[in-house]
Short mmCIF file of C-alpha atoms in Angstrom, two decimals:
data_model
loop_
_atom_site.label_atom_id
_atom_site.label_comp_id
_atom_site.label_asym_id
_atom_site.label_seq_id
_atom_site.Cartn_x
_atom_site.Cartn_y
_atom_site.Cartn_z
CA MET A 186 3.18 4.92 -6.25
CA ALA A 187 6.65 6.21 -5.61
CA THR A 188 9.16 5.57 -8.37
CA ARG A 189 12.60 4.69 -7.22
CA SER A 190 15.70 6.03 -9.11
CA ALA A 191 18.40 3.77 -10.39
CA LEU A 192 20.59 4.82 -7.50
CA ILE A 193 17.96 3.91 -4.84
CA ASN A 194 17.26 0.52 -6.68
CA VAL A 195 20.94 -0.27 -6.45
CA MET A 196 20.86 0.36 -2.70
CA VAL A 197 17.60 -1.49 -2.11
CA ARG A 198 18.72 -4.62 -4.05
CA ALA A 199 22.03 -4.72 -2.00
CA ALA A 200 20.19 -4.33 1.31
CA GLU A 201 17.68 -7.06 0.39
CA LYS A 202 20.38 -9.43 -0.63
CA ALA A 203 22.46 -8.84 2.57
CA ALA A 204 19.29 -9.22 4.67
CA ARG A 205 18.60 -12.72 3.57
CA GLY A 206 21.77 -13.96 5.24
CA LEU A 207 21.23 -11.88 8.36
CA VAL A 208 17.67 -13.17 8.78
CA ARG A 209 18.93 -16.70 8.43
CA ASP A 210 21.53 -15.99 11.04
CA PHE A 211 18.99 -14.22 13.27
CA GLY A 212 16.97 -17.41 13.23
CA GLU A 213 19.91 -19.26 14.83
CA VAL A 214 20.07 -16.79 17.89
CA GLU A 215 17.94 -18.96 20.11
CA HIS A 216 20.61 -21.72 19.77
CA LEU A 217 23.65 -19.43 20.36
CA GLN A 218 23.89 -19.86 24.10
CA VAL A 219 25.11 -23.52 23.54
CA SER A 220 27.27 -22.67 20.60
CA ARG A 221 30.96 -23.56 21.23
CA LYS A 222 32.04 -20.43 19.29
CA GLY A 223 29.82 -18.18 21.43
CA PRO A 224 27.07 -15.71 20.47
CA ALA A 225 29.38 -12.56 20.19
CA ASP A 226 31.62 -14.32 17.71
CA PHE A 227 28.63 -15.57 15.73
CA VAL A 228 27.26 -11.97 15.37
CA SER A 229 30.53 -10.59 14.49
CA ALA A 230 30.84 -13.17 11.75
CA ALA A 231 27.28 -12.32 10.45
CA ASP A 232 28.09 -8.57 10.58
CA MET A 233 31.30 -9.12 8.47
CA LYS A 234 29.59 -11.39 5.99
CA ALA A 235 26.85 -8.88 5.46
CA GLU A 236 29.38 -6.08 4.99
CA LYS A 237 31.37 -8.11 2.47
CA LEU A 238 28.27 -8.78 0.45
CA LEU A 239 27.10 -5.18 0.54
CA ARG A 240 30.46 -4.05 -0.64
CA GLU A 241 30.46 -6.50 -3.51
CA GLU A 242 26.86 -5.61 -4.68
CA LEU A 243 27.44 -1.84 -4.31
CA GLN A 244 30.83 -1.93 -6.07
CA LYS A 245 29.49 -3.98 -8.94
CA ALA A 246 26.73 -1.40 -9.63
CA ARG A 247 28.91 1.66 -8.97
CA PRO A 248 32.65 0.72 -9.34
CA ASP A 249 33.78 4.32 -9.12
CA PHE A 250 32.44 4.87 -5.60
CA GLY A 251 34.58 4.74 -2.49
CA PHE A 252 33.45 3.23 0.88
CA LEU A 253 33.13 4.22 4.47
CA MET A 254 31.98 0.97 6.38
CA GLU A 255 31.74 0.22 10.04
CA GLU A 256 33.78 -2.84 10.08
CA THR A 257 36.43 -2.21 7.40
CA GLY A 258 36.77 1.66 7.49
CA ALA A 259 37.35 4.03 4.53
CA SER A 260 38.57 3.19 1.10
CA LYS A 261 38.76 5.49 -1.93
CA GLY A 262 37.32 4.83 -5.29
CA SER A 263 38.27 6.23 -8.66
CA ASP A 264 35.70 8.98 -8.26
CA PRO A 265 36.93 10.95 -5.17
CA THR A 266 33.60 12.72 -4.91
CA ALA A 267 31.42 9.78 -4.43
CA ARG A 268 31.16 7.02 -1.79
CA TRP A 269 28.96 4.68 0.14
CA ILE A 270 28.49 4.97 3.88
CA VAL A 271 27.36 1.54 5.23
CA ASP A 272 26.37 0.01 8.64
CA PRO A 273 25.67 -3.71 7.67
CA LEU A 274 23.96 -4.48 11.02
CA ASP A 275 22.79 -1.57 13.15
CA GLY A 276 21.38 -2.93 16.42
CA THR A 277 24.01 -5.69 17.02
CA THR A 278 23.04 -6.03 20.73
CA ASN A 279 19.42 -6.58 19.73
CA PHE A 280 20.44 -9.02 17.19
CA LEU A 281 22.58 -10.96 19.64
CA HIS A 282 19.63 -11.11 22.12
CA GLY A 283 17.04 -12.21 19.66
CA ILE A 284 15.30 -8.88 19.74
CA PRO A 285 13.76 -8.13 16.25
CA HIS A 286 14.83 -4.54 16.04
CA TRP A 287 17.88 -4.10 13.80
CA ALA A 288 18.55 -2.73 10.31
CA ILE A 289 20.98 -2.38 7.42
CA SER A 290 21.80 1.26 6.68
CA ILE A 291 23.23 2.45 3.38
CA ALA A 292 23.80 6.13 2.24
CA ALA A 293 25.25 7.54 -0.82
CA GLU A 294 27.50 10.62 -0.44
CA LYS A 295 28.38 12.99 -3.41
CA ASN A 296 30.62 15.96 -3.01
CA GLY A 297 30.37 15.77 0.76
CA GLU A 298 26.46 15.62 0.79
CA ILE A 299 24.26 12.73 1.55
CA VAL A 300 22.06 12.36 -1.58
CA ALA A 301 20.30 9.01 -1.02
CA GLY A 302 19.67 6.86 1.86
CA VAL A 303 18.18 3.32 2.69
CA VAL A 304 17.35 1.92 6.09
CA TYR A 305 16.09 -1.64 5.80
CA GLU A 306 14.50 -3.47 8.73
CA PRO A 307 14.18 -7.03 7.35
CA VAL A 308 12.29 -8.87 10.09
CA HIS A 309 9.11 -6.84 9.26
CA ASP A 310 10.16 -5.96 5.69
CA GLN A 311 10.32 -2.18 6.35
CA MET A 312 12.24 -0.58 3.60
CA PHE A 313 12.77 3.20 4.44
CA TRP A 314 14.32 5.16 1.65
CA ALA A 315 14.90 8.71 0.58
CA GLU A 316 16.65 10.75 -2.13
CA LYS A 317 17.50 14.40 -1.80
CA GLY A 318 14.68 16.65 -3.15
CA GLN A 319 12.43 13.61 -3.78
CA GLY A 320 10.91 12.87 -0.42
CA ALA A 321 11.05 9.92 2.07
CA PHE A 322 9.10 6.67 1.83
CA LEU A 323 8.46 3.53 3.73
CA ASN A 324 8.22 0.84 0.95
CA HIS A 325 5.90 2.79 -1.36
CA GLN A 326 4.12 5.03 1.08
CA ARG A 327 5.22 8.68 1.44
CA LEU A 328 6.45 9.66 4.93
CA ARG A 329 5.89 12.84 6.90
CA VAL A 330 7.21 13.71 10.38
CA SER A 331 4.60 14.06 13.15
CA GLU A 332 2.50 17.15 13.33
CA ARG A 333 2.20 17.25 17.17
CA ARG A 334 2.74 20.72 18.64
CA ASN A 335 2.51 20.09 22.40
CA LEU A 336 5.80 18.94 23.92
CA ALA A 337 3.87 17.17 26.69
CA ASP A 338 2.42 14.75 24.05
CA ALA A 339 5.73 13.89 22.50
CA VAL A 340 7.54 10.61 22.48
CA ILE A 341 11.33 11.12 22.14
CA ALA A 342 13.84 8.47 21.22
CA THR A 343 17.55 8.37 22.41
CA GLY A 344 20.70 6.28 22.81
CA ILE A 345 22.13 5.51 26.19
CA PRO A 346 25.92 5.43 26.62
CA PHE A 347 27.00 1.87 27.71
CA LYS A 348 29.79 -0.21 28.95
CA GLY A 349 31.96 2.68 30.00
CA ARG A 350 31.53 4.69 26.79
CA GLY A 351 30.46 8.17 26.64
CA ASP A 352 29.28 10.69 29.38
CA HIS A 353 26.88 8.70 31.52
CA ALA A 354 26.22 11.49 34.00
CA GLY A 355 25.66 14.04 31.33
CA PHE A 356 23.19 11.74 29.62
CA LEU A 357 21.19 11.38 32.90
CA VAL A 358 21.06 15.26 33.28
CA GLU A 359 19.71 15.43 29.77
CA ALA A 360 17.18 12.64 30.22
CA GLU A 361 15.96 14.05 33.45
CA ALA A 362 15.46 17.55 31.92
CA LEU A 363 13.49 16.05 29.00
CA MET A 364 11.43 13.55 31.07
CA LYS A 365 9.83 16.52 32.89
CA GLU A 366 8.58 17.91 29.66
CA VAL A 367 7.53 14.99 27.29
CA ALA A 368 5.17 12.09 27.31
CA GLY A 369 7.87 9.46 27.25
CA ILE A 370 11.50 8.60 26.26
CA ARG A 371 12.33 5.36 24.31
CA ARG A 372 15.65 3.63 23.79
CA PHE A 373 15.29 0.81 21.28
CA GLY A 374 18.99 0.47 20.24
CA ALA A 375 19.34 1.17 16.59
CA ALA A 376 20.05 4.78 15.60
CA SER A 377 19.24 4.32 11.94
CA LEU A 378 15.67 3.01 12.91
CA ASP A 379 15.26 5.72 15.44
CA LEU A 380 15.81 8.34 12.67
CA ALA A 381 13.55 6.37 10.33
CA TYR A 382 10.85 6.42 13.00
CA VAL A 383 11.13 10.13 13.41
CA ALA A 384 10.73 10.41 9.62
CA ALA A 385 7.56 8.17 9.86
CA GLY A 386 6.00 10.27 12.65
CA ARG A 387 6.27 7.49 15.13
CA TYR A 388 8.70 9.42 17.30
CA ASP A 389 8.46 13.06 17.56
CA GLY A 390 12.19 13.57 18.13
CA TYR A 391 15.48 11.88 18.70
CA TRP A 392 18.82 12.78 20.28
CA GLU A 393 22.08 10.99 20.81
CA ARG A 394 25.80 11.60 21.36
CA GLY A 395 28.78 9.63 20.30
CA LEU A 396 27.39 8.49 16.93
CA ALA A 397 29.56 7.32 13.93
CA PRO A 398 28.74 8.65 10.39
CA TRP A 399 27.31 5.20 9.33
CA ASP A 400 24.82 5.40 12.24
CA ALA A 401 23.21 8.62 10.97
CA ALA A 402 24.02 9.13 7.28
CA ALA A 403 20.98 7.49 5.78
CA GLY A 404 18.52 8.24 8.68
CA GLN A 405 19.15 11.93 8.80
CA LEU A 406 18.15 12.28 5.15
CA LEU A 407 14.96 10.34 5.78
CA VAL A 408 14.07 12.89 8.42
CA THR A 409 14.76 16.04 6.35
CA GLU A 410 13.03 14.68 3.35
CA ALA A 411 10.05 13.84 5.54
CA GLY A 412 9.85 17.45 6.58
CA GLY A 413 11.82 17.29 9.79
CA PHE A 414 14.93 19.23 11.07
CA VAL A 415 18.18 17.55 11.84
CA GLY A 416 21.36 19.12 13.38
CA GLU A 417 23.97 18.61 16.06
CA ILE A 418 22.85 18.91 19.66
CA GLY A 419 24.97 22.01 20.29
CA GLY A 420 23.56 23.70 17.10
CA GLY A 421 26.15 22.71 14.53
CA ARG A 422 24.87 21.60 11.05
CA ASN A 423 26.92 18.50 10.42
CA PRO A 424 25.06 15.64 12.21
CA VAL A 425 26.58 12.97 10.10
CA PHE A 426 30.19 13.68 10.95
CA GLY A 427 29.71 15.91 14.12
CA GLY A 428 29.21 12.95 16.51
CA THR A 429 25.87 14.20 17.88
CA ILE A 430 22.44 14.49 16.47
CA LEU A 431 19.05 16.08 17.28
CA ALA A 432 16.17 15.28 14.90
CA ALA A 433 12.58 16.40 15.38
CA ASN A 434 9.55 17.88 13.74
CA ALA A 435 9.37 21.62 13.02
CA HIS A 436 7.59 22.36 16.36
CA PHE A 437 9.87 20.48 18.71
CA HIS A 438 13.44 20.99 17.34
CA LEU A 439 14.13 24.23 18.95
CA PRO A 440 12.38 23.50 22.31
CA ILE A 441 14.27 20.19 22.63
CA ALA A 442 17.51 21.92 21.76
CA LYS A 443 16.83 24.57 24.39
CA ILE A 444 16.16 21.91 27.02
CA LEU A 445 19.43 19.91 26.18
CA ARG A 446 21.39 23.12 26.23
CA GLY A 447 20.06 24.02 29.57
CA ALA A 448 20.90 20.55 30.87
CA ALA A 449 24.48 20.83 29.55
CA GLU A 450 24.90 24.15 31.22
CA ARG A 451 23.63 22.78 34.57
CA LYS A 452 26.04 19.82 34.33
CA VAL A 453 29.06 22.19 33.67
CA ARG A 454 28.06 24.41 36.65
CA SER A 455 27.81 21.47 39.01
CA ALA A 456 30.93 19.55 37.78
CA PRO A 457 34.07 19.69 39.76
CA ALA A 458 36.84 21.69 38.04
CA GLY A 459 38.36 19.86 35.04
CA ALA A 460 35.59 17.13 35.01
CA ALA A 461 33.62 18.60 32.24
CA GLY A 462 36.64 18.65 29.81
CA ALA A 463 37.55 15.10 30.78
CA ALA A 464 34.03 13.89 30.16
CA ASP A 465 33.97 15.60 26.62
CA ALA A 466 37.29 14.05 25.83
CA GLY A 467 35.80 10.55 26.45
CA GLN A 468 33.30 11.05 23.77
CA GLY A 469 35.71 10.09 20.87
#
């Protein structure tokens, strides 16, 4: 049985405590359409409540740590080398629609490096966790990325730009290029869980653009500790803060990167003058 460190135990306890309130709120989703306040406001309140609880629990256990949180942004602690990176509710749209696929994501950063991560999916009580150099686990079971070697057998996850955000045309070019090569592409709507599923061998790879640090911080450690490879889509090595991510097993990382690069080059060649730069600028 895997032994959790004191740091992981702090993160697990905080996630479990915040999850109790979120699960209760999730149970109310079916009634939200008749709520005077409205479902979006309800979910926003649930999100903020969870973030507040996580901050309190993590600060109590490690008072010197700073924070980088989705809702309330960055704040420094007395130890400038350490902070928590937190998404209190990843998969908000799923939560809002009563789809049981959302998670709490917590990462511990030390000296600019992610050293521990937890992704908790409360509806099915799936606690994914990893610590640098110690492996990745689902509850108490060791995780390994998939061993598939034939890209034609691979299932790849992604995130789709929505509501005017991101480069829609560029995504369609990339998706079309990959669809010709793989068994299937999935879009489940929670980046932290997409990465956890790669670590567990459920997906063979995952790519997405326009991510924030709290989307990827814990999940990318899960993948690397499960024997996978994680980087930026264009080849950079800072997927947490680089805004793009490509995660896969050892056999698929380079082939998928090559396909995505080829798709990007085709898009640039076919775009009107100035369009490519404008699209990139819209990524944030």
